[in-house]
PDB file of C-alpha atoms in Angstrom:
ATOM      1  CA  MET B 213      85.477  96.196 114.337  1.00 49.00           C
ATOM      2  CA  ALA B 214      86.926  94.162 111.471  1.00 57.00           C
ATOM      3  CA  TRP B 215      90.639  94.260 110.718  1.00 60.00           C
ATOM      4  CA  ILE B 216      93.140  92.602 108.406  1.00 65.00           C
ATOM      5  CA  GLU B 217      96.814  91.720 108.636  1.00 70.00           C
ATOM      6  CA  LEU B 218      98.996  94.357 106.959  1.00 75.00           C
ATOM      7  CA  HIS B 219     102.752  93.815 106.692  1.00 74.00           C
ATOM      8  CA  GLN B 220     105.190  96.704 106.941  1.00 77.00           C
ATOM      9  CA  THR B 221     106.802  95.568 103.689  1.00 77.00           C
ATOM     10  CA  ILE B 222     103.685  96.488 101.689  1.00 84.00           C
ATOM     11  CA  TRP B 223     105.050  99.945 100.851  1.00 85.00           C
ATOM     12  CA  GLU B 224     108.137  98.581  99.075  1.00 80.00           C
ATOM     13  CA  HIS B 225     106.845  95.181  98.020  1.00 85.00           C
ATOM     14  CA  ARG B 226     107.646  94.252  94.432  1.00 84.00           C
ATOM     15  CA  LYS B 227     103.954  93.855  93.640  1.00 90.00           C
ATOM     16  CA  THR B 228     103.338  97.365  94.906  1.00 91.00           C
ATOM     17  CA  VAL B 229     106.191  98.664  92.746  1.00 88.00           C
ATOM     18  CA  MET B 230     104.786  96.862  89.712  1.00 90.00           C
ATOM     19  CA  LEU B 231     101.238  98.080  90.360  1.00 94.00           C
ATOM     20  CA  ALA B 232     102.527 101.637  90.699  1.00 93.00           C
ATOM     21  CA  ASP B 233     104.468 101.234  87.462  1.00 91.00           C
ATOM     22  CA  GLU B 234     101.397  99.955  85.605  1.00 93.00           C
ATOM     23  CA  LEU B 235      99.122 102.694  86.957  1.00 95.00           C
ATOM     24  CA  GLU B 236     101.803 105.401  86.719  1.00 94.00           C
ATOM     25  CA  LEU B 237     101.529 106.604  90.304  1.00 94.00           C
ATOM     26  CA  ASP B 238     103.664 106.583  93.455  1.00 92.00           C
ATOM     27  CA  GLU B 239     104.128 103.334  95.367  1.00 91.00           C
ATOM     28  CA  ILE B 240     102.475 104.721  98.499  1.00 93.00           C
ATOM     29  CA  TYR B 241      99.239 105.304  96.579  1.00 96.00           C
ATOM     30  CA  ALA B 242      99.379 101.874  94.943  1.00 96.00           C
ATOM     31  CA  ALA B 243      99.696 100.276  98.394  1.00 94.00           C
ATOM     32  CA  ALA B 244      96.861 102.441  99.711  1.00 96.00           C
ATOM     33  CA  HIS B 245      94.563 101.277  96.907  1.00 96.00           C
ATOM     34  CA  MET B 246      95.241  97.641  97.804  1.00 95.00           C
ATOM     35  CA  ALA B 247      94.709  98.260 101.531  1.00 93.00           C
ATOM     36  CA  LYS B 248      91.417  99.973 100.677  1.00 95.00           C
ATOM     37  CA  LEU B 249      90.357  96.999  98.557  1.00 95.00           C
ATOM     38  CA  TRP B 250      91.202  94.481 101.295  1.00 92.00           C
ATOM     39  CA  THR B 251      89.175  96.298 103.949  1.00 90.00           C
ATOM     40  CA  TRP B 252      86.279  96.738 101.508  1.00 93.00           C
ATOM     41  CA  ALA B 253      86.404  93.049 100.571  1.00 91.00           C
ATOM     42  CA  LEU B 254      85.872  91.972 104.187  1.00 87.00           C
ATOM     43  CA  ASP B 255      82.194  92.885 103.870  1.00 86.00           C
ATOM     44  CA  ASN B 256      81.665  92.597 100.126  1.00 90.00           C
ATOM     45  CA  THR B 257      83.501  89.473  98.969  1.00 88.00           C
ATOM     46  CA  LYS B 258      84.413  87.523 102.072  1.00 82.00           C
ATOM     47  CA  ASP B 259      85.939  84.634 100.138  1.00 86.00           C
ATOM     48  CA  GLY B 260      88.145  86.912  98.019  1.00 89.00           C
ATOM     49  CA  TYR B 261      86.334  85.821  94.838  1.00 91.00           C
ATOM     50  CA  LEU B 262      86.140  88.737  92.393  1.00 94.00           C
ATOM     51  CA  SER B 263      84.640  87.188  89.255  1.00 93.00           C
ATOM     52  CA  ARG B 264      81.100  87.771  90.489  1.00 93.00           C
ATOM     53  CA  LEU B 265      81.796  91.527  90.537  1.00 95.00           C
ATOM     54  CA  PRO B 266      82.158  93.878  87.554  1.00 96.00           C
ATOM     55  CA  ASN B 267      85.491  95.671  87.214  1.00 96.00           C
ATOM     56  CA  LYS B 268      83.812  98.973  88.028  1.00 96.00           C
ATOM     57  CA  VAL B 269      82.782  97.670  91.443  1.00 96.00           C
ATOM     58  CA  ILE B 270      86.240  96.197  92.121  1.00 97.00           C
ATOM     59  CA  ALA B 271      87.867  99.524  91.243  1.00 97.00           C
ATOM     60  CA  PHE B 272      85.384 101.332  93.483  1.00 97.00           C
ATOM     61  CA  GLY B 273      86.293  99.031  96.353  1.00 96.00           C
ATOM     62  CA  ALA B 274      89.956  99.943  95.849  1.00 97.00           C
ATOM     63  CA  GLY B 275      89.210 103.651  95.740  1.00 97.00           C
ATOM     64  CA  TRP B 276      90.404 103.830  92.117  1.00 97.00           C
ATOM     65  CA  ARG B 277      88.616 106.511  90.116  1.00 95.00           C
ATOM     66  CA  GLY B 278      90.342 105.920  86.792  1.00 95.00           C
ATOM     67  CA  ASP B 279      89.673 103.267  84.162  1.00 97.00           C
ATOM     68  CA  PRO B 280      88.401 100.213  86.117  1.00 96.00           C
ATOM     69  CA  ASP B 281      89.603  97.768  83.462  1.00 97.00           C
ATOM     70  CA  LEU B 282      93.090  99.275  83.667  1.00 97.00           C
ATOM     71  CA  PHE B 283      93.162  98.802  87.438  1.00 98.00           C
ATOM     72  CA  VAL B 284      92.105  95.156  87.280  1.00 97.00           C
ATOM     73  CA  ARG B 285      94.603  94.365  84.505  1.00 96.00           C
ATOM     74  CA  ALA B 286      97.366  96.116  86.448  1.00 96.00           C
ATOM     75  CA  ALA B 287      96.533  94.209  89.650  1.00 96.00           C
ATOM     76  CA  ILE B 288      96.624  90.918  87.744  1.00 95.00           C
ATOM     77  CA  LYS B 289      99.944  91.747  86.097  1.00 92.00           C
ATOM     78  CA  ALA B 290     101.448  92.858  89.409  1.00 92.00           C
ATOM     79  CA  GLY B 291     100.301  89.646  91.103  1.00 90.00           C
ATOM     80  CA  TRP B 292      97.787  91.142  93.541  1.00 93.00           C
ATOM     81  CA  PHE B 293      94.953  89.323  91.750  1.00 95.00           C
ATOM     82  CA  ASP B 294      95.130  85.653  90.748  1.00 92.00           C
ATOM     83  CA  GLU B 295      93.514  84.416  87.540  1.00 91.00           C
ATOM     84  CA  THR B 296      92.565  80.753  87.948  1.00 89.00           C
ATOM     85  CA  GLU B 297      90.410  78.246  86.089  1.00 88.00           C
ATOM     86  CA  SER B 298      87.619  78.932  88.565  1.00 87.00           C
ATOM     87  CA  GLY B 299      87.832  82.720  88.281  1.00 92.00           C
ATOM     88  CA  LEU B 300      89.549  85.826  89.646  1.00 94.00           C
ATOM     89  CA  TYR B 301      90.639  85.952  93.295  1.00 93.00           C
ATOM     90  CA  ILE B 302      92.444  88.354  95.591  1.00 93.00           C
ATOM     91  CA  HIS B 303      95.965  86.948  95.949  1.00 89.00           C
ATOM     92  CA  ASP B 304      96.567  85.134  99.263  1.00 82.00           C
ATOM     93  CA  TRP B 305      93.244  86.350 100.618  1.00 85.00           C
ATOM     94  CA  VAL B 306      93.268  83.709 103.349  1.00 76.00           C
ATOM     95  CA  ASP B 307      96.560  85.122 104.648  1.00 68.00           C
ATOM     96  CA  TYR B 308      95.059  88.601 104.930  1.00 65.00           C
ATOM     97  CA  ALA B 309      91.585  87.815 106.223  1.00 66.00           C
ATOM     98  CA  GLY B 310      91.607  84.128 107.131  1.00 61.00           C
ATOM     99  CA  LYS B 311      91.990  84.693 110.865  1.00 60.00           C
ATOM    100  CA  LEU B 312      89.140  87.176 110.859  1.00 56.00           C
ATOM    101  CA  MET B 313      86.898  84.747 108.973  1.00 58.00           C
ATOM    102  CA  GLU B 314      87.794  81.998 111.460  1.00 62.00           C
ATOM    103  CA  ARG B 315      86.955  84.249 114.408  1.00 60.00           C
ATOM    104  CA  ARG B 316      83.637  85.254 112.866  1.00 59.00           C
ATOM    105  CA  SER B 317      82.756  81.605 112.238  1.00 62.00           C
ATOM    106  CA  ALA B 318      83.757  80.643 115.785  1.00 64.00           C
ATOM    107  CA  GLU B 319      81.689  83.480 117.243  1.00 64.00           C
ATOM    108  CA  LYS B 320      78.631  82.364 115.254  1.00 67.00           C
ATOM    109  CA  GLU B 321      79.081  78.842 116.597  1.00 71.00           C
ATOM    110  CA  ARG B 322      79.428  80.119 120.181  1.00 71.00           C
ATOM    111  CA  SER B 323      76.285  82.229 119.761  1.00 71.00           C
ATOM    112  CA  ARG B 324      74.381  79.212 118.444  1.00 74.00           C
ATOM    113  CA  LYS B 325      75.474  77.111 121.406  1.00 76.00           C
ATOM    114  CA  ARG B 326      74.519  79.870 123.864  1.00 75.00           C
ATOM    115  CA  ARG B 327      71.037  80.115 122.360  1.00 75.00           C
ATOM    116  CA  GLU B 328      70.661  76.344 122.497  1.00 75.00           C
ATOM    117  CA  ALA B 329      71.831  76.263 126.117  1.00 75.00           C
ATOM    118  CA  GLN B 330      69.383  78.993 127.108  1.00 76.00           C
ATOM    119  CA  LYS B 331      66.555  77.158 125.363  1.00 74.00           C
ATOM    120  CA  ASN B 332      67.260  73.963 127.277  1.00 73.00           C
ATOM    121  CA  SER B 333      68.284  75.562 130.580  1.00 68.00           C
ATOM    122  CA  GLN B 334      64.973  74.917 132.322  1.00 60.00           C
ATOM    123  CA  VAL B 335      65.060  71.258 131.370  1.00 57.00           C
ATOM    124  CA  ASP B 336      68.668  70.930 132.475  1.00 59.00           C
ATOM    125  CA  GLN B 337      67.915  72.413 135.900  1.00 60.00           C
ATOM    126  CA  GLN B 338      64.997  70.059 136.704  1.00 57.00           C
ATOM    127  CA  THR B 339      65.696  67.223 139.156  1.00 52.00           C
ATOM    128  CA  THR B 340      63.515  64.441 140.558  1.00 50.00           C
ATOM    129  CA  ILE B 341      62.026  65.293 144.008  1.00 50.00           C
ATOM    130  CA  GLY B 342      63.881  63.492 146.765  1.00 53.00           C
ATOM    131  CA  GLN B 343      66.641  62.368 144.419  1.00 55.00           C
ATOM    132  CA  PRO B 344      69.965  64.123 143.994  1.00 56.00           C
ATOM    133  CA  PRO B 345      71.017  65.231 140.517  1.00 55.00           C
ATOM    134  CA  VAL B 346      72.556  62.566 138.340  1.00 51.00           C
ATOM    135  CA  ASP B 347      75.997  64.125 138.537  1.00 53.00           C
ATOM    136  CA  GLN B 348      75.907  63.736 142.339  1.00 54.00           C
ATOM    137  CA  GLN B 349      74.829  60.089 142.327  1.00 53.00           C
ATOM    138  CA  THR B 350      77.511  57.498 143.014  1.00 51.00           C
ATOM    139  CA  THR B 351      77.640  53.766 143.312  1.00 52.00           C
ATOM    140  CA  ILE B 352      77.946  52.574 146.918  1.00 51.00           C
ATOM    141  CA  GLY B 353      81.581  52.267 147.874  1.00 53.00           C
ATOM    142  CA  GLN B 354      82.723  53.954 144.687  1.00 56.00           C
ATOM    143  CA  PRO B 355      83.969  57.543 144.514  1.00 54.00           C
ATOM    144  CA  PRO B 356      82.352  59.992 142.106  1.00 54.00           C
ATOM    145  CA  VAL B 357      83.507  59.740 138.523  1.00 49.00           C
ATOM    146  CA  ASP B 358      85.249  63.094 138.651  1.00 51.00           C
ATOM    147  CA  GLN B 359      87.398  61.815 141.537  1.00 51.00           C
ATOM    148  CA  GLN B 360      88.421  58.598 139.818  1.00 50.00           C
ATOM    149  CA  THR B 361      91.844  58.362 138.282  1.00 47.00           C
ATOM    150  CA  THR B 362      93.495  55.794 136.101  1.00 44.00           C
ATOM    151  CA  ILE B 363      96.694  54.656 137.749  1.00 41.00           C
ATOM    152  CA  GLY B 364      99.772  54.153 135.671  1.00 44.00           C
ATOM    153  CA  THR B 365      98.301  55.503 132.437  1.00 42.00           C
ATOM    154  CA  VAL B 366     100.431  58.124 130.711  1.00 41.00           C
ATOM    155  CA  PRO B 367      99.383  59.628 127.375  1.00 43.00           C
ATOM    156  CA  ASN B 368     101.662  58.965 124.427  1.00 42.00           C
ATOM    157  CA  ARG B 369     103.704  62.012 123.579  1.00 44.00           C
ATOM    158  CA  THR B 370     105.599  62.603 120.379  1.00 44.00           C
ATOM    159  CA  ILE B 371     108.987  64.142 121.031  1.00 47.00           C
ATOM    160  CA  PRO B 372     109.410  66.958 118.501  1.00 48.00           C
ATOM    161  CA  ASN B 373     112.489  66.853 116.346  1.00 50.00           C
ATOM    162  CA  ASN B 374     113.541  70.466 116.810  1.00 48.00           C
ATOM    163  CA  ASP B 375     116.684  70.068 114.731  1.00 46.00           C
ATOM    164  CA  ASP B 376     114.692  68.981 111.674  1.00 47.00           C
ATOM    165  CA  ASP B 377     112.137  71.757 112.218  1.00 47.00           C
ATOM    166  CA  ARG B 378     114.859  74.393 112.411  1.00 46.00           C
ATOM    167  CA  ALA B 379     116.523  73.022 109.281  1.00 47.00           C
ATOM    168  CA  ARG B 380     113.260  73.197 107.342  1.00 52.00           C
ATOM    169  CA  ALA B 381     112.508  76.662 108.700  1.00 65.00           C
ATOM    170  CA  ARG B 382     115.851  78.088 107.579  1.00 79.00           C
ATOM    171  CA  PRO B 383     115.845  78.846 103.837  1.00 90.00           C
ATOM    172  CA  ARG B 384     119.080  78.463 101.917  1.00 92.00           C
ATOM    173  CA  PHE B 385     119.178  82.139 100.981  1.00 94.00           C
ATOM    174  CA  VAL B 386     119.512  83.043 104.668  1.00 95.00           C
ATOM    175  CA  GLU B 387     122.913  81.331 104.796  1.00 94.00           C
ATOM    176  CA  THR B 388     123.927  83.085 101.563  1.00 95.00           C
ATOM    177  CA  TYR B 389     122.853  86.442 102.974  1.00 95.00           C
ATOM    178  CA  GLU B 390     124.785  85.997 106.210  1.00 94.00           C
ATOM    179  CA  GLN B 391     127.887  84.810 104.349  1.00 93.00           C
ATOM    180  CA  GLU B 392     127.863  87.640 101.803  1.00 94.00           C
ATOM    181  CA  PHE B 393     126.645  90.471 104.036  1.00 93.00           C
ATOM    182  CA  GLY B 394     128.507  89.386 107.165  1.00 92.00           C
ATOM    183  CA  ASN B 395     125.577  89.852 109.550  1.00 92.00           C
ATOM    184  CA  LEU B 396     122.356  88.145 110.619  1.00 93.00           C
ATOM    185  CA  ILE B 397     119.288  88.711 108.483  1.00 93.00           C
ATOM    186  CA  SER B 398     116.401  90.552 110.141  1.00 91.00           C
ATOM    187  CA  PRO B 399     112.954  88.918 110.362  1.00 89.00           C
ATOM    188  CA  THR B 400     111.520  91.626 108.088  1.00 86.00           C
ATOM    189  CA  ASP B 401     114.168  91.094 105.401  1.00 90.00           C
ATOM    190  CA  MET B 402     113.764  87.331 105.654  1.00 91.00           C
ATOM    191  CA  GLN B 403     110.013  87.682 105.188  1.00 87.00           C
ATOM    192  CA  MET B 404     110.572  89.886 102.148  1.00 87.00           C
ATOM    193  CA  LEU B 405     112.893  87.369 100.464  1.00 92.00           C
ATOM    194  CA  GLU B 406     110.619  84.466 101.387  1.00 91.00           C
ATOM    195  CA  SER B 407     107.773  86.179  99.554  1.00 88.00           C
ATOM    196  CA  PHE B 408     109.707  85.914  96.273  1.00 90.00           C
ATOM    197  CA  VAL B 409     110.114  82.161  96.787  1.00 92.00           C
ATOM    198  CA  LYS B 410     106.453  81.856  97.715  1.00 87.00           C
ATOM    199  CA  ASP B 411     105.533  83.513  94.424  1.00 85.00           C
ATOM    200  CA  GLY B 412     107.485  80.969  92.396  1.00 88.00           C
ATOM    201  CA  MET B 413     111.134  82.034  92.336  1.00 93.00           C
ATOM    202  CA  ASP B 414     113.783  79.381  92.937  1.00 94.00           C
ATOM    203  CA  GLU B 415     115.829  79.960  96.071  1.00 95.00           C
ATOM    204  CA  GLU B 416     118.951  79.973  93.905  1.00 96.00           C
ATOM    205  CA  VAL B 417     117.644  83.067  92.095  1.00 96.00           C
ATOM    206  CA  VAL B 418     117.281  84.872  95.432  1.00 96.00           C
ATOM    207  CA  CYS B 419     120.793  83.742  96.378  1.00 96.00           C
ATOM    208  CA  GLU B 420     122.097  85.081  93.052  1.00 96.00           C
ATOM    209  CA  ALA B 421     120.621  88.521  93.741  1.00 95.00           C
ATOM    210  CA  ILE B 422     122.370  88.552  97.116  1.00 96.00           C
ATOM    211  CA  ARG B 423     125.676  87.559  95.516  1.00 96.00           C
ATOM    212  CA  ARG B 424     125.341  90.318  92.922  1.00 95.00           C
ATOM    213  CA  ALA B 425     124.800  92.871  95.649  1.00 94.00           C
ATOM    214  CA  ARG B 426     128.053  91.671  97.204  1.00 94.00           C
ATOM    215  CA  THR B 427     129.872  91.723  93.840  1.00 93.00           C
ATOM    216  CA  ASN B 428     128.759  95.324  93.268  1.00 92.00           C
ATOM    217  CA  ASN B 429     129.694  96.171  96.874  1.00 92.00           C
ATOM    218  CA  VAL B 430     126.178  97.413  97.651  1.00 92.00           C
ATOM    219  CA  LEU B 431     125.309  95.542 100.839  1.00 91.00           C
ATOM    220  CA  LYS B 432     121.771  96.836 101.168  1.00 91.00           C
ATOM    221  CA  MET B 433     118.532  94.903 101.144  1.00 90.00           C
ATOM    222  CA  ARG B 434     116.922  97.564  98.963  1.00 88.00           C
ATOM    223  CA  TYR B 435     119.460  96.762  96.265  1.00 92.00           C
ATOM    224  CA  VAL B 436     118.774  93.021  96.510  1.00 93.00           C
ATOM    225  CA  THR B 437     115.008  93.500  96.294  1.00 89.00           C
ATOM    226  CA  SER B 438     115.359  95.925  93.375  1.00 88.00           C
ATOM    227  CA  ILE B 439     117.204  93.205  91.425  1.00 92.00           C
ATOM    228  CA  LEU B 440     114.538  90.654  92.354  1.00 92.00           C
ATOM    229  CA  ASN B 441     111.754  93.095  91.487  1.00 86.00           C
ATOM    230  CA  ASP B 442     113.246  93.544  88.015  1.00 88.00           C
ATOM    231  CA  TRP B 443     113.485  89.773  87.516  1.00 91.00           C
ATOM    232  CA  PHE B 444     109.977  89.278  88.857  1.00 87.00           C
ATOM    233  CA  LYS B 445     108.633  91.788  86.339  1.00 83.00           C
ATOM    234  CA  LYS B 446     110.411  89.861  83.573  1.00 87.00           C
ATOM    235  CA  ARG B 447     108.849  86.602  84.845  1.00 87.00           C
ATOM    236  CA  VAL B 448     112.225  85.171  85.862  1.00 92.00           C
ATOM    237  CA  THR B 449     111.782  82.127  88.105  1.00 92.00           C
ATOM    238  CA  ASP B 450     114.995  80.110  87.665  1.00 94.00           C
ATOM    239  CA  MET B 451     118.661  80.558  86.780  1.00 95.00           C
ATOM    240  CA  ALA B 452     117.933  79.950  83.099  1.00 95.00           C
ATOM    241  CA  GLY B 453     115.646  82.963  83.272  1.00 94.00           C
ATOM    242  CA  VAL B 454     118.401  84.987  84.930  1.00 95.00           C
ATOM    243  CA  SER B 455     120.730  84.135  82.046  1.00 94.00           C
ATOM    244  CA  ARG B 456     118.088  85.218  79.526  1.00 94.00           C
ATOM    245  CA  ALA B 457     117.528  88.484  81.372  1.00 92.00           C
ATOM    246  CA  ASP B 458     121.279  89.156  81.418  1.00 93.00           C
ATOM    247  CA  LEU B 459     121.519  88.475  77.687  1.00 92.00           C
ATOM    248  CA  GLU B 460     118.585  90.765  76.915  1.00 91.00           C
ATOM    249  CA  PHE B 461     120.157  93.497  79.038  1.00 89.00           C
ATOM    250  CA  GLU B 462     123.486  93.255  77.206  1.00 89.00           C
ATOM    251  CA  GLN B 463     121.750  93.235  73.823  1.00 89.00           C
ATOM    252  CA  GLN B 464     119.705  96.304  74.728  1.00 87.00           C
ATOM    253  CA  LYS B 465     122.803  98.008  76.094  1.00 85.00           C
ATOM    254  CA  ALA B 466     124.676  97.369  72.832  1.00 86.00           C
ATOM    255  CA  LYS B 467     121.687  98.540  70.815  1.00 84.00           C
ATOM    256  CA  ASP B 468     121.317 101.795  72.749  1.00 80.00           C
ATOM    257  CA  GLY B 469     125.021 102.598  72.554  1.00 72.00           C
ATOM    258  CA  PRO B 470     126.649 105.481  74.476  1.00 65.00           C
ATOM    259  CA  LYS B 471     123.688 107.781  73.781  1.00 59.00           C
ATOM    260  CA  GLY B 472     121.211 105.322  75.227  1.00 53.00           C
ATOM    261  CA  GLN B 473     123.387 104.712  78.295  1.00 52.00           C
ATOM    262  CA  ALA B 474     123.436 108.431  79.029  1.00 46.00           C
ATOM    263  CA  ARG B 475     119.656 108.700  79.270  1.00 47.00           C
ATOM    264  CA  ALA B 476     118.042 109.210  82.650  1.00 43.00           C
ATOM    265  CA  PRO B 477     116.948 105.898  84.196  1.00 46.00           C
ATOM    266  CA  THR B 478     113.248 105.135  84.557  1.00 44.00           C
ATOM    267  CA  GLY B 479     111.030 102.642  86.366  1.00 47.00           C
ATOM    268  CA  LEU B 480     112.715  99.735  88.142  1.00 54.00           C
ATOM    269  CA  GLN B 481     116.133 100.766  86.795  1.00 55.00           C
ATOM    270  CA  ALA B 482     115.756 104.064  88.627  1.00 50.00           C
ATOM    271  CA  LEU B 483     114.705 102.194  91.773  1.00 55.00           C
ATOM    272  CA  GLU B 484     117.820 100.014  91.593  1.00 56.00           C
ATOM    273  CA  GLU B 485     120.124 103.014  91.199  1.00 56.00           C
ATOM    274  CA  TRP B 486     118.366 104.805  94.054  1.00 53.00           C
ATOM    275  CA  ALA B 487     118.770 101.735  96.279  1.00 57.00           C
ATOM    276  CA  SER B 488     122.488 101.508  95.532  1.00 57.00           C
ATOM    277  CA  HIS B 489     123.148 105.144  96.441  1.00 55.00           C
ATOM    278  CA  GLU B 490     120.899 105.454  99.469  1.00 53.00           C
TER     279      GLU B 490
END
């Protein structure tokens, strides 16, 4: 039975939030549509390449019964689909299904070798009458090859530099988190923040979101990710982008005035307020 890797963060991932926002449905259903698409793709587009398929078929694979063009556009905008010069692909498809593809390829190779071995088994088992098999023949006074050893030969071994590996494996935002929050970051939270960096955000932007959570005295990862989700939606990737987003927020706030500030929050703003009061 085929399977894919599914992270527990899928239900609150920023891309899921954005897809839900674009399709105007709950996050749990947005995540379910993507999970449905991934499992369908295992048998229908094994390389994750979508350009050979019409949007109607892609939407069907995701279990989406609405406008297929809307679904594809929403998935692209949310970052679940990648538009490249060579076409449309499922984002990070190798991460989701790469291991399965490798296992399938390895199993095909093992099956081929088994068939080849069976085909040649009769030939391999034949020996010359009165003569022992080749693997039992030895030179007089010389032990069999499998009993020979090379004395004094030790393979070269590279001593791993664990300190350097640990330094590279520890992102800068982890130190910021532990300084501002006063506790160790969990593997799940670290994976969540790493995904923002992987998708193009500078580490300093992630650090800034952590610092703002501390400034607002809301020491919750949901609050940090809600800030990052908002920036991600606005295509913020560096601190210059953060400054632009802050300026736009202040300008909109001044434009709305007291009446606009009193309106009920919507979308990612509502998510941020919910995260801060949870």
